[in-house]
Coordinates of C-alpha atoms in Angstrom, one line a residue:
Chain A
M303 CA 0.0 0.4 -0.4
S304 CA 1.4 3.6 -0.8
R305 CA 2.3 5.5 2.0
M306 CA 0.1 8.8 2.5
K307 CA 2.1 12.1 1.1
I308 CA 2.6 14.6 4.0
A309 CA 4.0 18.0 4.9
L310 CA 5.7 19.1 7.6
A311 CA 5.0 23.5 8.3
G312 CA 7.9 24.9 10.5
I313 CA 10.9 23.3 10.8
G314 CA 12.5 23.8 13.7
K315 CA 13.4 22.3 17.9
I316 CA 10.6 20.2 17.9
A317 CA 10.2 18.8 13.4
R318 CA 13.8 17.8 14.1
D319 CA 13.4 16.0 17.4
A320 CA 10.0 14.2 16.8
H321 CA 8.3 14.5 13.8
V322 CA 10.9 13.9 11.6
P323 CA 12.0 10.6 13.3
A324 CA 7.9 9.4 13.5
L325 CA 7.4 9.9 9.9
M326 CA 10.9 8.7 9.1
A327 CA 9.2 5.1 10.9
S328 CA 5.8 5.7 9.7
D329 CA 4.9 3.4 7.3
A330 CA 1.7 5.6 7.3
F331 CA 2.9 8.8 5.9
E332 CA 5.6 10.0 3.4
L333 CA 7.2 13.5 4.0
V334 CA 7.4 14.9 1.2
A335 CA 7.6 18.5 1.4
A336 CA 8.2 21.2 3.8
V337 CA 6.8 25.0 4.6
T338 CA 9.4 26.4 6.4
R339 CA 12.1 29.0 5.5
H340 CA 14.7 27.6 7.2
E341 CA 17.0 24.0 5.6
P342 CA 13.6 21.1 5.0
P343 CA 14.7 17.6 6.3
E344 CA 16.7 15.3 4.0
G345 CA 14.1 14.1 1.7
A346 CA 11.5 16.6 1.9
R347 CA 11.3 19.8 -0.7
G348 CA 11.1 22.7 0.9
F349 CA 8.7 25.9 0.2
R350 CA 8.1 28.9 1.2
S351 CA 4.0 29.0 1.4
I352 CA 1.1 25.8 1.4
S353 CA -0.3 27.3 -1.7
E354 CA 3.1 27.0 -3.6
M355 CA 3.8 23.3 -2.3
K356 CA 0.7 22.2 -3.6
A357 CA 0.7 24.2 -6.7
A358 CA 4.2 21.9 -6.8
L359 CA 3.1 18.4 -4.9
P360 CA -1.2 18.2 -5.7
D361 CA -0.7 14.6 -4.1
V362 CA 0.2 15.9 -0.8
A363 CA -2.9 15.2 1.6
A364 CA -2.1 16.4 5.0
V365 CA 0.5 19.1 6.7
S366 CA 1.5 18.8 10.3
I367 CA 2.2 22.1 12.1
C368 CA 4.7 22.2 14.5
T369 CA 5.3 26.7 14.0
P370 CA 5.2 28.7 17.1
P371 CA 1.5 29.2 18.5
R372 CA 1.4 32.7 17.1
G373 CA 0.4 33.3 13.5
R374 CA -1.2 29.4 12.6
L375 CA -4.6 31.1 12.3
Q376 CA -3.5 32.5 8.5
L377 CA -1.4 28.8 7.8
I378 CA -3.7 26.5 9.0
A379 CA -6.6 28.2 6.8
E380 CA -4.6 28.0 3.7
A381 CA -4.1 24.6 4.2
F382 CA -7.8 24.1 4.4
D383 CA -8.1 26.2 1.6
A384 CA -5.6 24.0 -0.2
G385 CA -8.1 20.6 1.0
L386 CA -5.6 19.1 3.1
D387 CA -5.9 17.5 6.6
V388 CA -4.1 19.4 9.5
M389 CA -2.5 18.0 13.1
I390 CA -1.6 20.6 15.4
E391 CA 1.6 20.9 17.9
K392 CA 0.7 21.8 21.1
P393 CA 0.0 24.4 21.8
P394 CA -2.7 24.8 19.6
A395 CA -3.0 28.6 19.0
A396 CA -2.2 32.0 20.4
T397 CA -5.9 32.3 21.8
L398 CA -8.8 29.9 22.3
S399 CA -10.8 32.1 20.0
E400 CA -7.7 31.0 16.9
A401 CA -7.7 27.5 17.9
R402 CA -11.5 27.5 18.2
Q403 CA -11.8 28.6 14.5
F404 CA -9.9 25.8 13.4
A405 CA -12.6 23.4 14.1
D406 CA -14.7 25.4 12.5
M407 CA -12.5 25.8 9.1
A408 CA -11.9 22.2 9.2
A409 CA -15.9 21.4 9.3
R410 CA -16.5 24.3 6.5
A411 CA -13.4 22.2 4.5
G412 CA -14.7 18.8 4.7
C413 CA -11.3 18.3 6.1
V414 CA -9.6 16.2 9.4
L415 CA -8.8 18.6 12.0
F416 CA -5.8 16.5 14.8
V417 CA -5.4 19.1 17.7
T418 CA -2.5 17.0 19.8
W419 CA -1.1 16.4 23.0
H420 CA 1.9 15.1 22.7
S421 CA 2.0 13.8 26.6
R422 CA -1.1 12.0 25.8
A423 CA 1.0 9.7 24.1
A424 CA 3.0 8.8 27.1
A425 CA 3.3 5.0 27.8
A426 CA 1.8 5.4 31.3
V427 CA -1.6 7.7 30.7
E428 CA -4.0 5.0 29.1
P429 CA -3.0 2.5 32.0
A430 CA -3.2 4.9 34.3
K431 CA -6.8 6.1 33.1
E432 CA -8.1 2.5 33.3
W433 CA -6.7 2.1 36.7
L434 CA -8.7 5.1 37.8
R435 CA -11.8 4.3 36.4
G436 CA -14.3 4.2 39.5
K437 CA -12.8 5.0 42.2
E438 CA -12.3 8.5 44.1
I439 CA -10.3 10.4 43.5
K440 CA -9.0 12.4 46.8
R441 CA -5.8 14.7 45.9
V442 CA -4.1 15.6 43.0
E443 CA -0.1 16.8 43.2
V444 CA 1.5 18.1 40.3
S445 CA 4.9 19.3 39.8
W446 CA 5.8 20.1 35.9
K447 CA 9.8 21.7 36.3
E448 CA 12.3 21.7 33.4
D449 CA 14.7 24.1 33.0
I450 CA 13.5 26.0 29.4
R451 CA 17.3 26.1 29.2
I452 CA 17.5 23.3 27.2
W453 CA 14.1 22.9 26.0
H454 CA 13.9 25.9 24.0
P455 CA 17.0 27.3 23.3
G456 CA 17.4 30.6 21.6
Q457 CA 13.6 30.8 21.0
S458 CA 12.2 34.2 21.5
W459 CA 8.7 32.8 21.0
I460 CA 8.7 31.4 24.4
W461 CA 9.1 34.6 25.8
E462 CA 6.3 37.1 24.2
P463 CA 3.3 37.6 25.9
G464 CA 1.2 34.1 26.1
L465 CA 2.1 30.6 28.5
G466 CA 5.6 31.1 29.7
A467 CA 5.5 28.2 32.1
F468 CA 2.5 27.0 30.8
D469 CA 4.2 26.0 27.8
A470 CA 5.3 23.1 29.6
G471 CA 2.4 23.1 32.2
I472 CA -0.1 22.6 29.1
N473 CA 1.6 19.0 28.9
A474 CA 0.6 17.9 32.3
F475 CA -3.3 19.3 31.6
S476 CA -3.2 17.3 29.1
V477 CA -2.4 14.0 30.7
L478 CA -5.5 15.4 33.9
T479 CA -8.2 16.2 31.2
H480 CA -7.6 12.6 29.9
I481 CA -7.2 10.0 32.9
L482 CA -9.1 11.5 35.4
P483 CA -13.3 10.8 35.0
G484 CA -14.4 14.4 36.0
A485 CA -13.9 18.1 35.6
L486 CA -11.3 20.2 36.3
T487 CA -11.9 23.6 37.7
V488 CA -9.1 26.6 37.9
E489 CA -10.1 28.3 41.4
D490 CA -7.1 30.3 42.1
A491 CA -3.4 30.5 40.8
E492 CA 0.0 33.0 41.2
L493 CA 1.3 33.5 38.2
R494 CA 5.6 34.6 38.4
F495 CA 6.3 37.1 36.0
P496 CA 10.3 37.9 35.4
A497 CA 10.9 41.6 35.7
N498 CA 11.8 41.6 31.7
K499 CA 9.2 39.3 30.4
D500 CA 5.9 39.4 29.7
A501 CA 5.3 35.4 30.5
P502 CA 5.3 33.6 33.5
I503 CA 8.4 31.8 34.3
A504 CA 6.6 29.7 37.4
A505 CA 2.6 29.4 38.4
D506 CA 1.0 27.5 41.6
I507 CA -2.7 26.5 40.9
R508 CA -5.1 25.5 42.9
L509 CA -8.4 23.5 40.8
A510 CA -11.0 21.3 41.8
H511 CA -11.4 17.9 40.7
A512 CA -15.5 17.5 40.0
H513 CA -16.2 20.0 42.6
A514 CA -14.2 18.9 45.3
A515 CA -10.7 16.7 45.3
P516 CA -7.8 19.4 45.4
V517 CA -5.7 19.8 42.4
L518 CA -2.7 21.0 43.4
A519 CA 0.1 21.9 40.5
A520 CA 3.4 24.1 40.1
F521 CA 5.0 24.4 37.0
D522 CA 8.8 26.0 36.8
F523 CA 10.9 27.2 33.6
D524 CA 14.0 27.4 36.1
Q525 CA 14.6 23.9 37.0
R526 CA 18.2 23.2 37.2
G527 CA 19.3 19.7 37.9
P528 CA 17.1 17.0 37.4
Q529 CA 13.9 17.5 35.6
T530 CA 10.5 17.2 36.9
W531 CA 7.5 15.8 35.3
T532 CA 5.4 14.1 38.1
I533 CA 1.6 13.1 39.0
D534 CA 1.0 11.6 42.2
I535 CA -2.6 10.7 42.7
E536 CA -4.9 10.0 46.2
T537 CA -8.0 7.1 45.5
D538 CA -10.1 5.4 47.5
G539 CA -8.0 3.0 46.0
G540 CA -4.4 3.2 46.4
R541 CA -2.3 5.6 45.3
L542 CA -0.9 6.0 41.9
A543 CA 2.4 8.0 40.5
L544 CA 3.1 9.1 37.4
S545 CA 6.5 10.3 36.5
D546 CA 8.6 11.0 33.6
G547 CA 6.3 13.1 31.6
A548 CA 3.5 9.9 32.2
S549 CA 5.9 7.7 30.8
A550 CA 6.4 5.4 33.8
M551 CA 3.9 4.8 36.5
S552 CA 3.8 3.3 39.8
V553 CA 1.0 2.1 42.3
D554 CA 1.1 2.2 45.6
G555 CA 5.1 2.3 45.6
E556 CA 5.4 -0.1 43.1
P557 CA 6.4 0.1 39.6
V558 CA 4.1 -0.8 37.0
R559 CA 5.7 -2.4 34.2
L560 CA 4.0 -0.7 30.5
D561 CA 4.7 -1.3 26.8
G562 CA 4.3 2.0 24.2
G563 CA 6.9 3.5 22.2
P564 CA 8.0 7.4 21.6
E565 CA 4.9 9.9 22.0
Y566 CA 5.3 10.9 18.3
H567 CA 5.2 7.6 16.6
L568 CA 2.2 7.1 18.4
L569 CA 0.3 10.4 17.6
Y570 CA 1.0 10.0 13.5
R571 CA -0.7 6.0 14.0
Q572 CA -3.9 8.0 16.1
F573 CA -3.3 10.9 13.0
Q574 CA -4.0 8.3 11.0
A575 CA -6.8 6.3 12.4
L576 CA -8.7 9.7 12.2
L577 CA -8.1 10.0 8.5
E578 CA -9.2 6.8 7.8
D579 CA -12.8 7.3 10.0
R580 CA -12.8 11.1 7.8
R581 CA -12.9 11.9 12.1
S582 CA -12.0 15.0 13.8
D583 CA -10.3 15.3 16.9
A584 CA -9.9 18.9 18.5
D585 CA -10.0 19.1 22.5
L586 CA -9.5 22.5 23.5
R587 CA -9.7 21.5 27.6
P588 CA -6.1 21.8 28.2
F589 CA -5.6 25.2 26.8
E590 CA -8.7 26.1 28.2
L591 CA -7.4 25.4 31.4
V592 CA -4.5 27.8 31.0
A593 CA -6.6 30.8 29.5
D594 CA -8.4 30.5 33.1
C595 CA -4.9 30.4 35.5
F596 CA -4.3 33.5 33.6
L597 CA -7.8 35.1 33.7
L598 CA -7.9 34.5 37.3
G599 CA -4.1 34.7 38.5
R600 CA -2.3 37.1 40.5
R601 CA 0.6 38.5 39.0
K602 CA 3.6 38.3 40.9
L603 CA 7.0 40.3 39.7
V604 CA 10.0 38.2 40.4
A605 CA 13.7 38.7 39.4
P606 CA 14.6 39.3 36.5
F607 CA 15.4 36.1 33.8
E608 CA 18.4 36.2 31.6
D609 CA 18.5 32.9 29.4
F610 CA 20.6 32.7 26.5
Chain B
M241 CA -52.9 30.1 29.9
S242 CA -51.0 29.8 33.8
R243 CA -47.0 31.3 33.8
M244 CA -44.6 29.0 34.3
K245 CA -42.9 29.2 37.7
I246 CA -39.7 30.7 38.6
A247 CA -37.1 31.6 40.9
L248 CA -34.5 34.5 41.4
A249 CA -31.3 33.2 43.2
G250 CA -29.0 35.7 44.0
I251 CA -31.1 39.4 44.7
G252 CA -28.4 42.2 43.8
K253 CA -28.4 44.7 42.1
I254 CA -29.0 43.7 38.5
A255 CA -31.7 41.5 39.9
R256 CA -34.0 44.2 41.7
D257 CA -32.5 46.7 38.6
A258 CA -33.7 44.4 35.7
H259 CA -34.7 40.9 36.3
V260 CA -37.8 41.8 38.9
P261 CA -39.4 44.2 36.8
A262 CA -38.9 42.4 34.0
L263 CA -40.7 39.0 35.3
M264 CA -43.6 41.3 37.3
A265 CA -44.3 42.5 33.1
S266 CA -44.0 38.6 31.8
D267 CA -46.7 37.2 30.7
A268 CA -45.5 33.6 30.6
F269 CA -43.0 33.8 34.0
E270 CA -44.5 33.7 38.2
L271 CA -41.9 35.2 40.1
V272 CA -42.5 32.3 43.0
A273 CA -39.0 32.4 45.0
A274 CA -36.4 33.4 45.7
V275 CA -32.7 31.8 46.7
T276 CA -30.9 34.5 48.7
R277 CA -29.3 35.8 51.7
H278 CA -30.9 38.8 51.9
E279 CA -34.8 40.1 51.7
P280 CA -36.5 38.5 48.6
P281 CA -38.5 40.3 46.4
E282 CA -42.2 41.4 47.6
G283 CA -44.1 38.4 46.5
A284 CA -41.5 35.8 46.4
R285 CA -40.4 33.1 49.2
G286 CA -37.1 33.3 50.4
F287 CA -34.9 30.0 50.6
R288 CA -31.1 29.5 51.9
S289 CA -30.9 26.6 48.8
I290 CA -32.3 25.5 45.5
S291 CA -32.9 22.2 47.1
E292 CA -35.3 24.0 50.2
M293 CA -36.9 25.3 47.4
K294 CA -37.7 22.5 45.9
A295 CA -38.6 20.6 48.3
A296 CA -41.4 23.8 49.5
L297 CA -42.1 24.4 46.1
P298 CA -42.1 21.1 44.0
D299 CA -43.7 23.1 41.3
V300 CA -40.9 25.9 40.3
A301 CA -39.6 24.8 36.7
A302 CA -36.7 27.5 36.1
V303 CA -34.3 29.3 37.6
S304 CA -32.3 32.4 36.8
I305 CA -29.0 33.5 38.2
C306 CA -28.2 36.6 39.3
T307 CA -25.0 35.6 41.8
P308 CA -22.1 36.8 41.6
P309 CA -19.8 34.8 38.8
R310 CA -17.9 33.4 41.2
G311 CA -19.6 29.7 43.3
R312 CA -21.8 29.2 40.5
L313 CA -20.9 25.8 39.7
Q314 CA -22.4 24.5 42.9
L315 CA -25.8 26.3 42.2
I316 CA -26.1 25.2 38.9
A317 CA -25.2 21.5 39.5
E318 CA -27.9 21.8 42.1
A319 CA -30.0 23.5 39.7
F320 CA -30.1 20.8 37.1
D321 CA -30.1 18.1 39.7
A322 CA -33.9 19.2 40.8
G323 CA -34.5 19.3 37.2
L324 CA -34.7 23.0 37.1
D325 CA -34.3 24.3 33.3
V326 CA -31.4 28.0 34.5
M327 CA -30.8 31.2 32.8
I328 CA -27.7 32.7 33.7
E329 CA -26.9 36.3 34.3
K330 CA -23.8 37.7 32.6
P331 CA -20.7 37.3 33.1
P332 CA -21.5 33.0 32.7
A333 CA -18.9 31.9 35.3
A334 CA -15.6 32.7 37.1
T335 CA -13.3 30.1 34.4
L336 CA -14.3 29.2 30.8
S337 CA -13.8 25.6 32.7
E338 CA -17.1 26.0 34.7
A339 CA -19.1 27.5 32.3
R340 CA -18.2 24.2 29.4
Q341 CA -19.4 22.3 32.3
F342 CA -22.7 23.9 32.9
A343 CA -23.6 23.2 29.2
D344 CA -22.2 19.8 29.5
M345 CA -24.3 19.2 33.0
A346 CA -27.5 20.7 30.7
A347 CA -27.3 18.1 28.1
R348 CA -26.7 15.3 31.1
A349 CA -30.2 16.6 32.5
G350 CA -32.0 16.9 29.6
C351 CA -32.5 20.3 31.1
V352 CA -32.4 23.9 28.9
L353 CA -29.5 26.3 29.7
F354 CA -29.9 29.7 28.7
V355 CA -26.7 31.6 29.3
T356 CA -27.7 35.1 28.5
W357 CA -25.5 38.4 27.0
H358 CA -28.1 41.3 28.1
S359 CA -26.7 44.2 25.7
R360 CA -27.8 41.2 22.4
A361 CA -31.0 42.4 23.6
A362 CA -30.2 46.6 22.7
A363 CA -32.6 47.6 20.5
A364 CA -30.0 48.4 18.0
V365 CA -28.2 44.8 17.9
E366 CA -30.6 43.2 15.0
P367 CA -31.2 45.9 12.6
A368 CA -27.0 45.7 13.1
K369 CA -26.6 42.8 12.2
E370 CA -29.4 43.1 9.0
W371 CA -27.6 46.4 8.0
L372 CA -24.2 44.6 8.0
R373 CA -24.9 41.6 6.2
G374 CA -23.3 40.9 2.6
K375 CA -21.2 44.4 3.8
E376 CA -17.0 44.3 3.8
I377 CA -15.6 45.2 6.9
K378 CA -12.5 48.2 7.2
R379 CA -12.3 48.9 10.7
V380 CA -14.1 48.7 14.2
E381 CA -13.8 50.4 17.0
V382 CA -15.0 49.7 20.7
S383 CA -15.4 52.4 23.3
W384 CA -16.9 51.1 26.2
K385 CA -16.3 53.3 29.5
E386 CA -18.4 53.3 32.9
D387 CA -17.7 54.5 36.4
I388 CA -17.8 51.7 38.6
R389 CA -19.1 53.7 41.6
I390 CA -22.7 53.9 39.7
W391 CA -22.8 50.2 38.6
H392 CA -21.0 48.8 40.8
P393 CA -21.4 50.3 44.0
G394 CA -20.2 48.8 47.1
Q395 CA -19.8 45.5 45.2
S396 CA -16.4 43.6 46.3
W397 CA -16.6 41.0 44.1
I398 CA -16.0 42.9 41.2
W399 CA -12.5 43.5 42.6
E400 CA -11.5 40.0 42.9
P401 CA -9.1 38.5 41.1
G402 CA -10.3 37.9 37.6
L403 CA -12.8 40.8 34.9
G404 CA -12.3 43.6 35.6
A405 CA -13.1 46.1 33.7
F406 CA -14.0 43.5 31.4
D407 CA -17.2 43.1 33.3
A408 CA -18.6 45.8 31.0
G409 CA -16.1 45.0 28.0
I410 CA -17.6 41.6 27.7
N411 CA -21.3 43.3 27.2
A412 CA -19.4 45.1 24.1
F413 CA -18.1 41.5 23.3
S414 CA -21.3 40.0 23.5
V415 CA -22.5 42.6 20.9
L416 CA -19.5 42.2 18.2
T417 CA -19.3 38.4 17.9
H418 CA -23.6 38.6 17.5
I419 CA -23.4 41.3 14.3
L420 CA -19.7 40.8 12.6
P421 CA -20.5 38.2 10.0
G422 CA -17.0 36.6 10.6
A423 CA -14.6 35.2 13.5
L424 CA -12.8 37.3 16.2
T425 CA -8.9 37.0 17.3
V426 CA -7.2 39.3 20.0
E427 CA -4.0 40.1 18.5
D428 CA -2.9 42.5 21.6
A429 CA -3.7 43.9 24.7
E430 CA -2.5 45.9 27.4
L431 CA -4.6 45.0 31.1
R432 CA -4.5 48.2 33.8
F433 CA -4.4 47.3 37.4
P434 CA -4.3 49.3 40.1
A435 CA -1.4 48.5 42.5
N436 CA -4.4 47.8 45.5
K437 CA -6.8 45.2 43.3
D438 CA -6.2 42.0 41.2
A439 CA -8.4 43.4 38.2
P440 CA -7.7 45.3 35.5
I441 CA -9.2 49.1 36.1
A442 CA -8.8 49.6 31.8
A443 CA -7.7 47.9 29.1
D444 CA -6.6 48.6 25.2
I445 CA -7.3 46.3 22.5
R446 CA -6.8 45.1 19.3
L447 CA -8.0 42.4 17.3
A448 CA -8.8 41.5 13.9
H449 CA -12.0 40.6 12.1
A450 CA -11.6 37.6 9.7
H451 CA -8.2 37.5 9.7
A452 CA -7.8 41.4 8.2
A453 CA -9.9 44.3 9.6
P454 CA -9.0 46.0 12.5
V455 CA -10.5 46.0 15.9
L456 CA -9.9 48.7 18.1
A457 CA -11.4 48.1 21.8
A458 CA -10.8 50.9 24.5
F459 CA -12.7 49.8 28.2
D460 CA -12.6 51.9 31.0
F461 CA -14.0 51.3 34.4
D462 CA -13.3 55.0 35.9
Q463 CA -14.9 57.3 33.7
R464 CA -16.3 60.0 35.1
G465 CA -18.9 62.4 33.7
P466 CA -21.1 61.0 30.4
Q467 CA -20.5 57.2 30.5
T468 CA -19.8 55.6 26.7
W469 CA -20.8 52.6 24.6
T470 CA -20.0 53.3 21.5
I471 CA -19.2 51.3 18.4
D472 CA -18.2 52.4 15.5
I473 CA -18.0 50.2 12.8
E474 CA -16.4 51.6 8.5
T475 CA -17.8 49.0 5.7
D476 CA -17.6 48.9 2.6
G477 CA -21.2 50.0 2.0
G478 CA -21.2 53.2 4.7
R479 CA -20.6 54.0 8.5
L480 CA -22.9 52.2 11.6
A481 CA -23.0 54.3 14.8
L482 CA -23.9 52.1 17.8
S483 CA -24.1 54.0 21.0
D484 CA -25.9 53.8 24.1
G485 CA -25.0 50.3 24.5
A486 CA -26.5 49.5 20.9
S487 CA -30.0 50.9 22.1
A488 CA -29.0 53.5 19.5
M489 CA -28.0 53.7 16.1
S490 CA -26.8 55.8 13.1
V491 CA -26.0 54.9 9.4
D492 CA -23.7 57.7 7.9
G493 CA -24.8 60.2 10.8
E494 CA -28.2 59.8 9.7
P495 CA -30.4 58.4 13.3
V496 CA -32.0 54.9 12.1
R497 CA -35.2 55.1 14.1
L498 CA -35.8 51.4 16.6
D499 CA -38.1 49.3 18.3
G500 CA -37.3 47.6 21.2
G501 CA -38.6 47.1 24.8
P502 CA -36.5 46.7 27.8
E503 CA -33.3 44.2 27.3
Y504 CA -34.3 42.2 30.5
H505 CA -38.0 42.3 28.7
L506 CA -36.6 40.3 25.5
L507 CA -34.0 37.6 27.4
Y508 CA -37.1 36.6 29.3
R509 CA -38.8 36.6 26.1
Q510 CA -36.0 34.8 24.5
F511 CA -35.8 32.0 27.3
Q512 CA -39.0 31.5 27.0
A513 CA -39.1 30.5 23.3
L514 CA -36.3 28.4 24.1
L515 CA -38.3 26.5 26.8
E516 CA -40.9 25.9 24.6
D517 CA -38.4 24.5 21.9
R518 CA -36.5 22.4 24.4
R519 CA -33.5 23.7 23.1
S520 CA -30.1 25.2 25.4
D521 CA -28.3 29.0 23.7
A522 CA -24.8 28.9 25.8
D523 CA -22.3 31.2 23.1
L524 CA -19.0 31.7 25.4
R525 CA -17.1 33.5 22.8
P526 CA -17.1 36.8 24.1
F527 CA -16.2 35.4 27.3
E528 CA -13.4 33.0 25.9
L529 CA -12.4 36.6 23.9
V530 CA -12.0 38.3 28.1
A531 CA -9.8 35.1 28.7
D532 CA -7.7 35.6 25.1
C533 CA -7.0 39.3 26.4
F534 CA -6.1 38.0 30.2
L535 CA -3.8 35.2 28.0
L536 CA -1.9 37.7 25.8
G537 CA -2.6 41.2 27.3
R538 CA 0.9 42.9 29.2
R539 CA 0.3 43.9 32.6
K540 CA 0.6 47.6 33.7
L541 CA 0.4 49.0 36.9
V542 CA -1.5 52.2 37.8
A543 CA -2.5 54.3 40.8
P544 CA -4.2 53.0 43.5
F545 CA -8.1 53.2 43.2
E546 CA -9.9 53.7 45.9
D547 CA -13.4 52.8 45.3
F548 CA -16.2 52.7 48.0

């Protein structure tokens, strides 16, 4: 069976680190083009715009968007105008209203839209969801702390007004909204802004699960040494601990053996399944929770941050 | 025909100024109960909770929520549990995630939910929408400036972390999202916070309509003298001006004669129509735009504000 021809838009760190290897390993997709101002990946032709690419390579059927969140509206509108199915790297957009428009545009164009949350593809996520089913949630603690110097080296967009440390924290929200049985509500938040930046470097958030159980989250972008991506969940049937960004899991201290490969391999398999069903998946709940933190959050100024 | 028995939850300024008069004038609804810690309106019985009310007055069929936005989730969950249809004063909730849950709860309970935006019931709104149909939008300017001392006297909730001046500005967003043919996207915002408050007293916002036309909005909660609620729209077919909160309208400087009564009379007629059709109306776009302003907005500290 011939593979579906796909393009990548935006050839930055996440495209090179994650998308290109996943596509190279895929037996469903063939990476033939890149829309980028930079060098295209090996074996792919480079184009300046989607319409230019579509004119030269009319059999490209889908595009995977890896550009920074600002400015995607126009790009995605062009993709749907060209009849392409679209997969989107997180966070889906700079604003909720834009992200909402993507789904409307996909429906109007009769195209498939996949708003991805790569942390949901981590190995422990589905086993955790299954284990939590039917249990009462008592308390949740989230610690998502990483060093922006490692994960976003030299990326100026990360400090534009917007997510900041929530660019990582939104991964935790994407896992929580997927595995917890009830809905999450933001009750209180403190956002810490470096005096020289327009985005928060850290945040402490208090949420409620299903109106009742406390969910405490701490996000930090200035974590030296070991990186921390953990979710601990106390239930009436034991204690679940997710670590390494939900790629590892233990129950009451006992490690659980997990299957599962790289997150982006699974994301492209999920995209393939959506394409076969001609079905979209555009869950914006993680992004809504982030917007709620900004809406309700108290701001605190902290020391300037010199990153690069 | 006998009127439907309805309750008000939250007897504050907006209930007394707007909801009670509208219900007194209604031939569809009969105000029989109030859920409040204060005095119920004349002719209505007071209760401390929805379940207490439902036990005493099982034939109450609907409740109209006028409490401050914080804490509505529990109240509305109780209303749907009691099988009541629900109408909600703006803003719908303290957070988007809560407001989204209302719609889910309504669907599960088989109840009607009406998320109201009272400014959409102003006399010029439907004529403006009709006039704009098929025209190209060139530029929009919004000025929504009022004196918080007049409109929210002694209301401490208005300064809790959250909307601030957007409590008024969200009315402008509710009109814009209804009358403009395309979608709105927040591009940039400056939010001005008094040094002693956790909510903005003023904001300047730059949006785009349908990816292209500039939409500039200025919100202010510290407007002495005449109050300003205007929307000016330049099109390829002339210039539309809405004033007095979209209750008056002119085209190219010529006033347009309008029909229309008090906003809340129309809101209750709309609720009646939704109940007859067993259909919900829960448009959260105005609230999403506000959340986007907080997400993308640069914060500026301004002089302390002494209100009351």
